[in-house]
Amino acid sequence: MRDAVRRRARTGERGAAVVDFVLILLVLLPLVLGILQLALVLHVRNTLASAASEGARHAAVAGSSAPAGQAKTQELISGALSRQFVRSVSVRPALVGGAPGYVAVVEADVDVLGLGGPRIHVRVAGHAVAEVEVAP
């Protein structure tokens, strides 16, 4: 009699682990995908910000120009990211803290989880004060 009760209690729990797994998965999967999306967007934003700053610095060096800074920015971006992210790159002269300098602006679109569909727009800028050659 006892064995029959034990067997019935054990078989009543059969398959419960699968149901528990599915219920936990419904909560954890969106959380994990959200963290992955955040990591992707932050990686792209930080890479673009670094490239924009470096491009502005390159343009600000004495004897350089805005097109040279733009080419440097595009070179750095293409070396680190896919070209599909970048929408536009521009480097132009500007006042930086009241001093002459350059500003590099990069705009990009990041696919949700890199799978296509809706996109997240990212815009970053880098600034650099232009070098001034001092006459001896």
Backbone as JSON Lines, residues from 0, in Angstrom:
{"i":0,"aa":"M","n":[0.81,-1.19,0.0],"ca":[0.0,0.0,0.0],"c":[0.87,1.27,0.0]}
{"i":1,"aa":"R","n":[1.89,1.25,0.86],"ca":[2.79,2.4,0.91],"c":[3.5,2.62,-0.42]}
{"i":2,"aa":"D","n":[3.95,1.53,-1.03],"ca":[4.64,1.64,-2.31],"c":[3.76,2.26,-3.38]}
{"i":3,"aa":"A","n":[2.49,1.94,-3.37],"ca":[1.57,2.48,-4.36],"c":[1.41,3.99,-4.17]}
{"i":4,"aa":"V","n":[1.36,4.43,-2.92],"ca":[1.21,5.86,-2.64],"c":[2.48,6.61,-3.07]}
{"i":5,"aa":"R","n":[3.64,6.02,-2.76],"ca":[4.9,6.65,-3.16],"c":[5.02,6.73,-4.68]}
{"i":6,"aa":"R","n":[4.66,5.65,-5.36],"ca":[4.75,5.64,-6.81],"c":[3.83,6.7,-7.42]}
{"i":7,"aa":"R","n":[2.62,6.82,-6.85],"ca":[1.67,7.79,-7.38],"c":[2.16,9.22,-7.12]}
{"i":8,"aa":"A","n":[2.78,9.47,-5.99],"ca":[3.31,10.8,-5.68],"c":[4.45,11.15,-6.63]}
{"i":9,"aa":"R","n":[5.33,10.19,-6.92],"ca":[6.44,10.43,-7.83],"c":[5.95,10.66,-9.25]}
{"i":10,"aa":"T","n":[5.0,9.92,-9.72],"ca":[4.52,10.09,-11.09],"c":[3.69,11.36,-11.23]}
{"i":11,"aa":"G","n":[3.13,11.89,-10.15],"ca":[2.37,13.15,-10.22],"c":[3.29,14.33,-10.47]}
{"i":12,"aa":"E","n":[4.56,14.22,-10.13],"ca":[5.55,15.27,-10.34],"c":[6.23,15.14,-11.69]}
{"i":13,"aa":"R","n":[5.94,14.1,-12.4],"ca":[6.62,13.83,-13.66],"c":[6.34,14.96,-14.68]}
{"i":14,"aa":"G","n":[7.41,15.5,-15.3],"ca":[7.26,16.57,-16.28],"c":[7.24,17.97,-15.67]}
{"i":15,"aa":"A","n":[7.3,18.09,-14.36],"ca":[7.26,19.41,-13.71],"c":[8.53,20.21,-14.01]}
{"i":16,"aa":"A","n":[9.64,19.53,-14.17],"ca":[10.89,20.23,-14.45],"c":[10.83,20.94,-15.79]}
{"i":17,"aa":"V","n":[10.18,20.33,-16.76],"ca":[10.05,20.96,-18.08],"c":[9.2,22.22,-17.98]}
{"i":18,"aa":"V","n":[8.13,22.18,-17.24],"ca":[7.26,23.34,-17.07],"c":[8.0,24.45,-16.33]}
{"i":19,"aa":"D","n":[8.73,24.09,-15.27],"ca":[9.51,25.08,-14.54],"c":[10.56,25.73,-15.44]}
{"i":20,"aa":"F","n":[11.22,24.92,-16.25],"ca":[12.25,25.44,-17.16],"c":[11.64,26.45,-18.14]}
{"i":21,"aa":"V","n":[10.5,26.13,-18.7],"ca":[9.85,27.03,-19.66],"c":[9.43,28.32,-18.99]}
{"i":22,"aa":"L","n":[8.89,28.24,-17.78],"ca":[8.46,29.46,-17.08],"c":[9.64,30.36,-16.73]}
{"i":23,"aa":"I","n":[10.73,29.77,-16.29],"ca":[11.93,30.56,-15.99],"c":[12.53,31.14,-17.27]}
{"i":24,"aa":"L","n":[12.52,30.35,-18.34],"ca":[13.07,30.8,-19.61],"c":[12.3,32.0,-20.16]}
{"i":25,"aa":"L","n":[10.99,32.04,-19.96],"ca":[10.18,33.17,-20.42],"c":[10.58,34.47,-19.72]}
{"i":26,"aa":"V","n":[11.1,34.38,-18.53],"ca":[11.53,35.57,-17.8],"c":[12.99,35.92,-18.13]}
{"i":27,"aa":"L","n":[13.85,34.92,-18.18],"ca":[15.27,35.17,-18.35],"c":[15.69,35.49,-19.78]}
{"i":28,"aa":"L","n":[15.04,34.91,-20.76],"ca":[15.45,35.12,-22.15],"c":[15.36,36.59,-22.57]}
{"i":29,"aa":"P","n":[14.24,37.29,-22.32],"ca":[14.22,38.72,-22.68],"c":[15.27,39.54,-21.92]}
{"i":30,"aa":"L","n":[15.54,39.17,-20.68],"ca":[16.54,39.87,-19.89],"c":[17.93,39.69,-20.5]}
{"i":31,"aa":"V","n":[18.28,38.49,-20.87],"ca":[19.58,38.22,-21.47],"c":[19.7,38.91,-22.84]}
{"i":32,"aa":"L","n":[18.65,38.86,-23.64],"ca":[18.68,39.52,-24.95],"c":[18.81,41.03,-24.8]}
{"i":33,"aa":"G","n":[18.16,41.61,-23.8],"ca":[18.3,43.04,-23.54],"c":[19.71,43.42,-23.15]}
{"i":34,"aa":"I","n":[20.36,42.6,-22.34],"ca":[21.74,42.87,-21.94],"c":[22.66,42.77,-23.15]}
{"i":35,"aa":"L","n":[22.44,41.78,-24.02],"ca":[23.25,41.66,-25.23],"c":[23.07,42.87,-26.15]}
{"i":36,"aa":"Q","n":[21.82,43.35,-26.29],"ca":[21.57,44.53,-27.13],"c":[22.28,45.75,-26.56]}
{"i":37,"aa":"L","n":[22.21,45.94,-25.25],"ca":[22.88,47.06,-24.62],"c":[24.39,46.98,-24.84]}
{"i":38,"aa":"A","n":[24.95,45.79,-24.71],"ca":[26.39,45.62,-24.92],"c":[26.78,45.95,-26.36]}
{"i":39,"aa":"L","n":[25.97,45.53,-27.32],"ca":[26.26,45.82,-28.73],"c":[26.22,47.32,-29.01]}
{"i":40,"aa":"V","n":[25.19,48.0,-28.52],"ca":[25.07,49.44,-28.76],"c":[26.2,50.2,-28.08]}
{"i":41,"aa":"L","n":[26.56,49.83,-26.86],"ca":[27.65,50.52,-26.17],"c":[28.99,50.28,-26.86]}
{"i":42,"aa":"H","n":[29.21,49.07,-27.36],"ca":[30.44,48.79,-28.08],"c":[30.55,49.65,-29.34]}
{"i":43,"aa":"V","n":[29.47,49.71,-30.1],"ca":[29.47,50.51,-31.33],"c":[29.66,51.98,-30.99]}
{"i":44,"aa":"R","n":[28.95,52.49,-29.98],"ca":[29.06,53.9,-29.6],"c":[30.47,54.24,-29.15]}
{"i":45,"aa":"N","n":[31.07,53.41,-28.32],"ca":[32.42,53.69,-27.83],"c":[33.45,53.62,-28.95]}
{"i":46,"aa":"T","n":[33.29,52.67,-29.86],"ca":[34.22,52.57,-30.99],"c":[34.1,53.79,-31.9]}
{"i":47,"aa":"L","n":[32.88,54.22,-32.17],"ca":[32.68,55.4,-33.01],"c":[33.19,56.67,-32.34]}
{"i":48,"aa":"A","n":[32.99,56.8,-31.03],"ca":[33.47,57.98,-30.31],"c":[34.98,58.04,-30.34]}
{"i":49,"aa":"S","n":[35.62,56.9,-30.17],"ca":[37.08,56.86,-30.23],"c":[37.59,57.24,-31.62]}
{"i":50,"aa":"A","n":[36.95,56.7,-32.66],"ca":[37.36,57.02,-34.03],"c":[37.13,58.5,-34.34]}
{"i":51,"aa":"A","n":[36.01,59.06,-33.88],"ca":[35.72,60.48,-34.13],"c":[36.75,61.37,-33.43]}
{"i":52,"aa":"S","n":[37.1,61.05,-32.2],"ca":[38.1,61.84,-31.48],"c":[39.46,61.76,-32.16]}
{"i":53,"aa":"E","n":[39.82,60.57,-32.58],"ca":[41.11,60.39,-33.25],"c":[41.13,61.12,-34.6]}
{"i":54,"aa":"G","n":[40.01,61.09,-35.33],"ca":[39.93,61.81,-36.61],"c":[40.04,63.32,-36.42]}
{"i":55,"aa":"A","n":[39.39,63.84,-35.36],"ca":[39.48,65.27,-35.08],"c":[40.91,65.65,-34.71]}
{"i":56,"aa":"R","n":[41.58,64.81,-33.92],"ca":[42.98,65.07,-33.56],"c":[43.87,65.04,-34.8]}
{"i":57,"aa":"H","n":[43.6,64.09,-35.69],"ca":[44.4,63.99,-36.91],"c":[44.23,65.24,-37.77]}
{"i":58,"aa":"A","n":[43.0,65.76,-37.86],"ca":[42.76,66.97,-38.65],"c":[43.38,68.19,-37.99]}
{"i":59,"aa":"A","n":[43.5,68.17,-36.65],"ca":[44.0,69.34,-35.92],"c":[45.51,69.46,-35.93]}
{"i":60,"aa":"V","n":[46.21,68.42,-36.35],"ca":[47.67,68.47,-36.39],"c":[48.1,69.49,-37.43]}
{"i":61,"aa":"A","n":[49.14,70.25,-37.11],"ca":[49.64,71.26,-38.04],"c":[50.0,70.62,-39.37]}
{"i":62,"aa":"G","n":[49.53,71.21,-40.46],"ca":[49.83,70.7,-41.8],"c":[48.79,69.7,-42.28]}
{"i":63,"aa":"S","n":[47.8,69.36,-41.46],"ca":[46.76,68.42,-41.88],"c":[45.51,69.2,-42.26]}
{"i":64,"aa":"S","n":[44.44,68.48,-42.58],"ca":[43.21,69.15,-43.01],"c":[41.99,68.33,-42.6]}
{"i":65,"aa":"A","n":[40.81,68.91,-42.81],"ca":[39.56,68.22,-42.49],"c":[39.38,66.94,-43.32]}
{"i":66,"aa":"P","n":[39.66,66.95,-44.64],"ca":[39.53,65.69,-45.4],"c":[40.47,64.6,-44.9]}
{"i":67,"aa":"A","n":[41.66,64.97,-44.44],"ca":[42.58,63.97,-43.89],"c":[42.02,63.39,-42.59]}
{"i":68,"aa":"G","n":[41.41,64.23,-41.78],"ca":[40.78,63.76,-40.54],"c":[39.59,62.85,-40.83]}
{"i":69,"aa":"Q","n":[38.83,63.19,-41.86],"ca":[37.68,62.35,-42.24],"c":[38.16,61.0,-42.75]}
{"i":70,"aa":"A","n":[39.22,60.99,-43.55],"ca":[39.76,59.72,-44.05],"c":[40.28,58.86,-42.9]}
{"i":71,"aa":"K","n":[40.93,59.49,-41.92],"ca":[41.44,58.75,-40.75],"c":[40.28,58.15,-39.95]}
{"i":72,"aa":"T","n":[39.21,58.92,-39.76],"ca":[38.04,58.44,-39.03],"c":[37.43,57.24,-39.74]}
{"i":73,"aa":"Q","n":[37.24,57.34,-41.05],"ca":[36.66,56.22,-41.81],"c":[37.57,55.0,-41.77]}
{"i":74,"aa":"E","n":[38.87,55.21,-41.81],"ca":[39.82,54.09,-41.75],"c":[39.71,53.36,-40.4]}
{"i":75,"aa":"L","n":[39.63,54.13,-39.32],"ca":[39.53,53.52,-38.0],"c":[38.21,52.77,-37.82]}
{"i":76,"aa":"I","n":[37.14,53.34,-38.34],"ca":[35.84,52.68,-38.21],"c":[35.8,51.39,-39.01]}
{"i":77,"aa":"S","n":[36.29,51.44,-40.25],"ca":[36.25,50.24,-41.08],"c":[37.17,49.14,-40.54]}
{"i":78,"aa":"G","n":[38.19,49.51,-39.77],"ca":[39.05,48.51,-39.17],"c":[38.45,47.85,-37.94]}
{"i":79,"aa":"A","n":[37.45,48.49,-37.33],"ca":[36.88,47.95,-36.09],"c":[35.45,47.46,-36.22]}
{"i":80,"aa":"L","n":[34.69,48.05,-37.13],"ca":[33.26,47.71,-37.26],"c":[32.92,47.42,-38.72]}
{"i":81,"aa":"S","n":[31.77,46.85,-38.91],"ca":[31.26,46.64,-40.25],"c":[30.79,47.98,-40.81]}
{"i":82,"aa":"R","n":[30.93,48.16,-42.11],"ca":[30.5,49.42,-42.75],"c":[28.98,49.6,-42.7]}
{"i":83,"aa":"Q","n":[28.25,48.54,-42.42],"ca":[26.79,48.64,-42.4],"c":[26.29,49.56,-41.28]}
{"i":84,"aa":"F","n":[27.11,49.75,-40.23],"ca":[26.68,50.59,-39.12],"c":[26.71,52.07,-39.47]}
{"i":85,"aa":"V","n":[27.72,52.53,-40.2],"ca":[27.98,53.95,-40.38],"c":[27.05,54.56,-41.42]}
{"i":86,"aa":"R","n":[26.4,55.64,-41.03],"ca":[25.54,56.39,-41.94],"c":[26.3,57.55,-42.55]}
{"i":87,"aa":"S","n":[27.02,58.32,-41.71],"ca":[27.79,59.46,-42.24],"c":[28.96,59.79,-41.31]}
{"i":88,"aa":"V","n":[30.0,60.34,-41.93],"ca":[31.2,60.81,-41.21],"c":[31.51,62.19,-41.75]}
{"i":89,"aa":"S","n":[31.68,63.16,-40.86],"ca":[32.06,64.5,-41.31],"c":[33.04,65.12,-40.33]}
{"i":90,"aa":"V","n":[34.02,65.82,-40.88],"ca":[35.0,66.56,-40.07],"c":[35.0,67.97,-40.62]}
{"i":91,"aa":"R","n":[34.84,68.95,-39.72],"ca":[34.79,70.34,-40.16],"c":[35.47,71.23,-39.13]}
{"i":92,"aa":"P","n":[35.97,72.39,-39.59],"ca":[36.55,73.34,-38.64],"c":[35.47,73.89,-37.72]}
{"i":93,"aa":"A","n":[35.83,74.14,-36.47],"ca":[34.88,74.68,-35.5],"c":[35.66,75.32,-34.35]}
{"i":94,"aa":"L","n":[34.97,76.09,-33.55],"ca":[35.58,76.63,-32.34],"c":[35.43,75.59,-31.23]}
{"i":95,"aa":"V","n":[36.53,75.26,-30.6],"ca":[36.53,74.3,-29.5],"c":[36.98,75.03,-28.25]}
{"i":96,"aa":"G","n":[36.04,75.33,-27.38],"ca":[36.38,76.09,-26.17],"c":[36.89,77.47,-26.47]}
{"i":97,"aa":"G","n":[36.44,78.07,-27.55],"ca":[36.87,79.41,-27.94],"c":[38.13,79.44,-28.8]}
{"i":98,"aa":"A","n":[38.75,78.29,-29.0],"ca":[39.97,78.22,-29.82],"c":[39.64,77.54,-31.14]}
{"i":99,"aa":"P","n":[40.38,77.86,-32.18],"ca":[40.11,77.18,-33.46],"c":[40.45,75.7,-33.35]}
{"i":100,"aa":"G","n":[39.62,74.89,-33.97],"ca":[39.84,73.45,-33.91],"c":[38.98,72.73,-34.92]}
{"i":101,"aa":"Y","n":[38.77,71.45,-34.69],"ca":[37.98,70.61,-35.59],"c":[37.01,69.77,-34.77]}
{"i":102,"aa":"V","n":[35.88,69.49,-35.39],"ca":[34.91,68.59,-34.79],"c":[34.6,67.49,-35.81]}
{"i":103,"aa":"A","n":[34.64,66.26,-35.35],"ca":[34.31,65.11,-36.19],"c":[33.0,64.52,-35.68]}
{"i":104,"aa":"V","n":[32.04,64.35,-36.58],"ca":[30.72,63.82,-36.22],"c":[30.49,62.53,-37.0]}
{"i":105,"aa":"V","n":[30.11,61.49,-36.26],"ca":[29.82,60.19,-36.88],"c":[28.41,59.8,-36.49]}
{"i":106,"aa":"E","n":[27.61,59.43,-37.49],"ca":[26.25,58.94,-37.25],"c":[26.16,57.51,-37.74]}
{"i":107,"aa":"A","n":[25.47,56.68,-36.96],"ca":[25.35,55.27,-37.3],"c":[24.0,54.73,-36.86]}
{"i":108,"aa":"D","n":[23.63,53.62,-37.43],"ca":[22.42,52.91,-37.04],"c":[22.8,51.49,-36.65]}
{"i":109,"aa":"V","n":[22.34,51.06,-35.49],"ca":[22.64,49.72,-34.99],"c":[21.36,48.9,-35.03]}
{"i":110,"aa":"D","n":[21.42,47.76,-35.72],"ca":[20.26,46.86,-35.77],"c":[20.01,46.27,-34.39]}
{"i":111,"aa":"V","n":[18.75,45.99,-34.12],"ca":[18.42,45.35,-32.86],"c":[19.02,43.95,-32.87]}
{"i":112,"aa":"L","n":[19.93,43.7,-31.94],"ca":[20.68,42.45,-31.81],"c":[21.43,42.08,-33.08]}
{"i":113,"aa":"G","n":[21.67,43.05,-33.95],"ca":[22.42,42.79,-35.17],"c":[21.69,41.9,-36.15]}
{"i":114,"aa":"L","n":[20.37,41.75,-35.98],"ca":[19.6,40.83,-36.81],"c":[18.72,41.51,-37.84]}
{"i":115,"aa":"G","n":[18.81,42.8,-37.97],"ca":[17.93,43.51,-38.89],"c":[16.71,44.01,-38.13]}
{"i":116,"aa":"G","n":[15.77,44.53,-38.85],"ca":[14.57,45.05,-38.2],"c":[14.77,46.48,-37.75]}
{"i":117,"aa":"P","n":[14.17,46.86,-36.61],"ca":[14.3,48.25,-36.15],"c":[15.76,48.59,-35.83]}
{"i":118,"aa":"R","n":[16.07,49.88,-35.91],"ca":[17.45,50.32,-35.7],"c":[17.5,51.36,-34.59]}
{"i":119,"aa":"I","n":[18.64,51.42,-33.94],"ca":[18.91,52.41,-32.91],"c":[19.91,53.4,-33.49]}
{"i":120,"aa":"H","n":[19.55,54.69,-33.48],"ca":[20.41,55.73,-34.06],"c":[21.45,56.17,-33.02]}
{"i":121,"aa":"V","n":[22.71,56.21,-33.44],"ca":[23.81,56.63,-32.56],"c":[24.53,57.79,-33.25]}
{"i":122,"aa":"R","n":[24.76,58.87,-32.5],"ca":[25.49,60.04,-33.03],"c":[26.55,60.42,-32.01]}
{"i":123,"aa":"V","n":[27.8,60.47,-32.44],"ca":[28.91,60.84,-31.56],"c":[29.73,61.93,-32.21]}
{"i":124,"aa":"A","n":[30.45,62.68,-31.38],"ca":[31.3,63.75,-31.9],"c":[32.63,63.75,-31.14]}
{"i":125,"aa":"G","n":[33.67,64.08,-31.86],"ca":[35.0,64.24,-31.26],"c":[35.51,65.63,-31.56]}
{"i":126,"aa":"H","n":[36.19,66.24,-30.6],"ca":[36.69,67.61,-30.75],"c":[38.18,67.65,-30.51]}
{"i":127,"aa":"A","n":[38.85,68.55,-31.2],"ca":[40.28,68.76,-30.97],"c":[40.64,70.2,-31.32]}
{"i":128,"aa":"V","n":[41.5,70.79,-30.5],"ca":[41.99,72.14,-30.75],"c":[43.13,72.05,-31.76]}
{"i":129,"aa":"A","n":[43.09,72.94,-32.75],"ca":[44.1,72.92,-33.81],"c":[45.46,73.37,-33.3]}
{"i":130,"aa":"E","n":[46.49,72.69,-33.77],"ca":[47.84,73.11,-33.44],"c":[48.16,74.42,-34.16]}
{"i":131,"aa":"V","n":[48.87,75.24,-33.49],"ca":[49.29,76.5,-34.1],"c":[50.81,76.48,-34.17]}
{"i":132,"aa":"E","n":[51.33,76.69,-35.36],"ca":[52.78,76.74,-35.51],"c":[53.28,78.08,-34.99]}
{"i":133,"aa":"V","n":[54.23,78.01,-34.07],"ca":[54.78,79.23,-33.47],"c":[56.04,79.6,-34.25]}
{"i":134,"aa":"A","n":[56.08,80.84,-34.72],"ca":[57.26,81.3,-35.47],"c":[58.41,81.55,-34.49]}
{"i":135,"aa":"P","n":[59.64,81.15,-34.86],"ca":[60.77,81.36,-33.94],"c":[61.19,82.8,-33.81]}
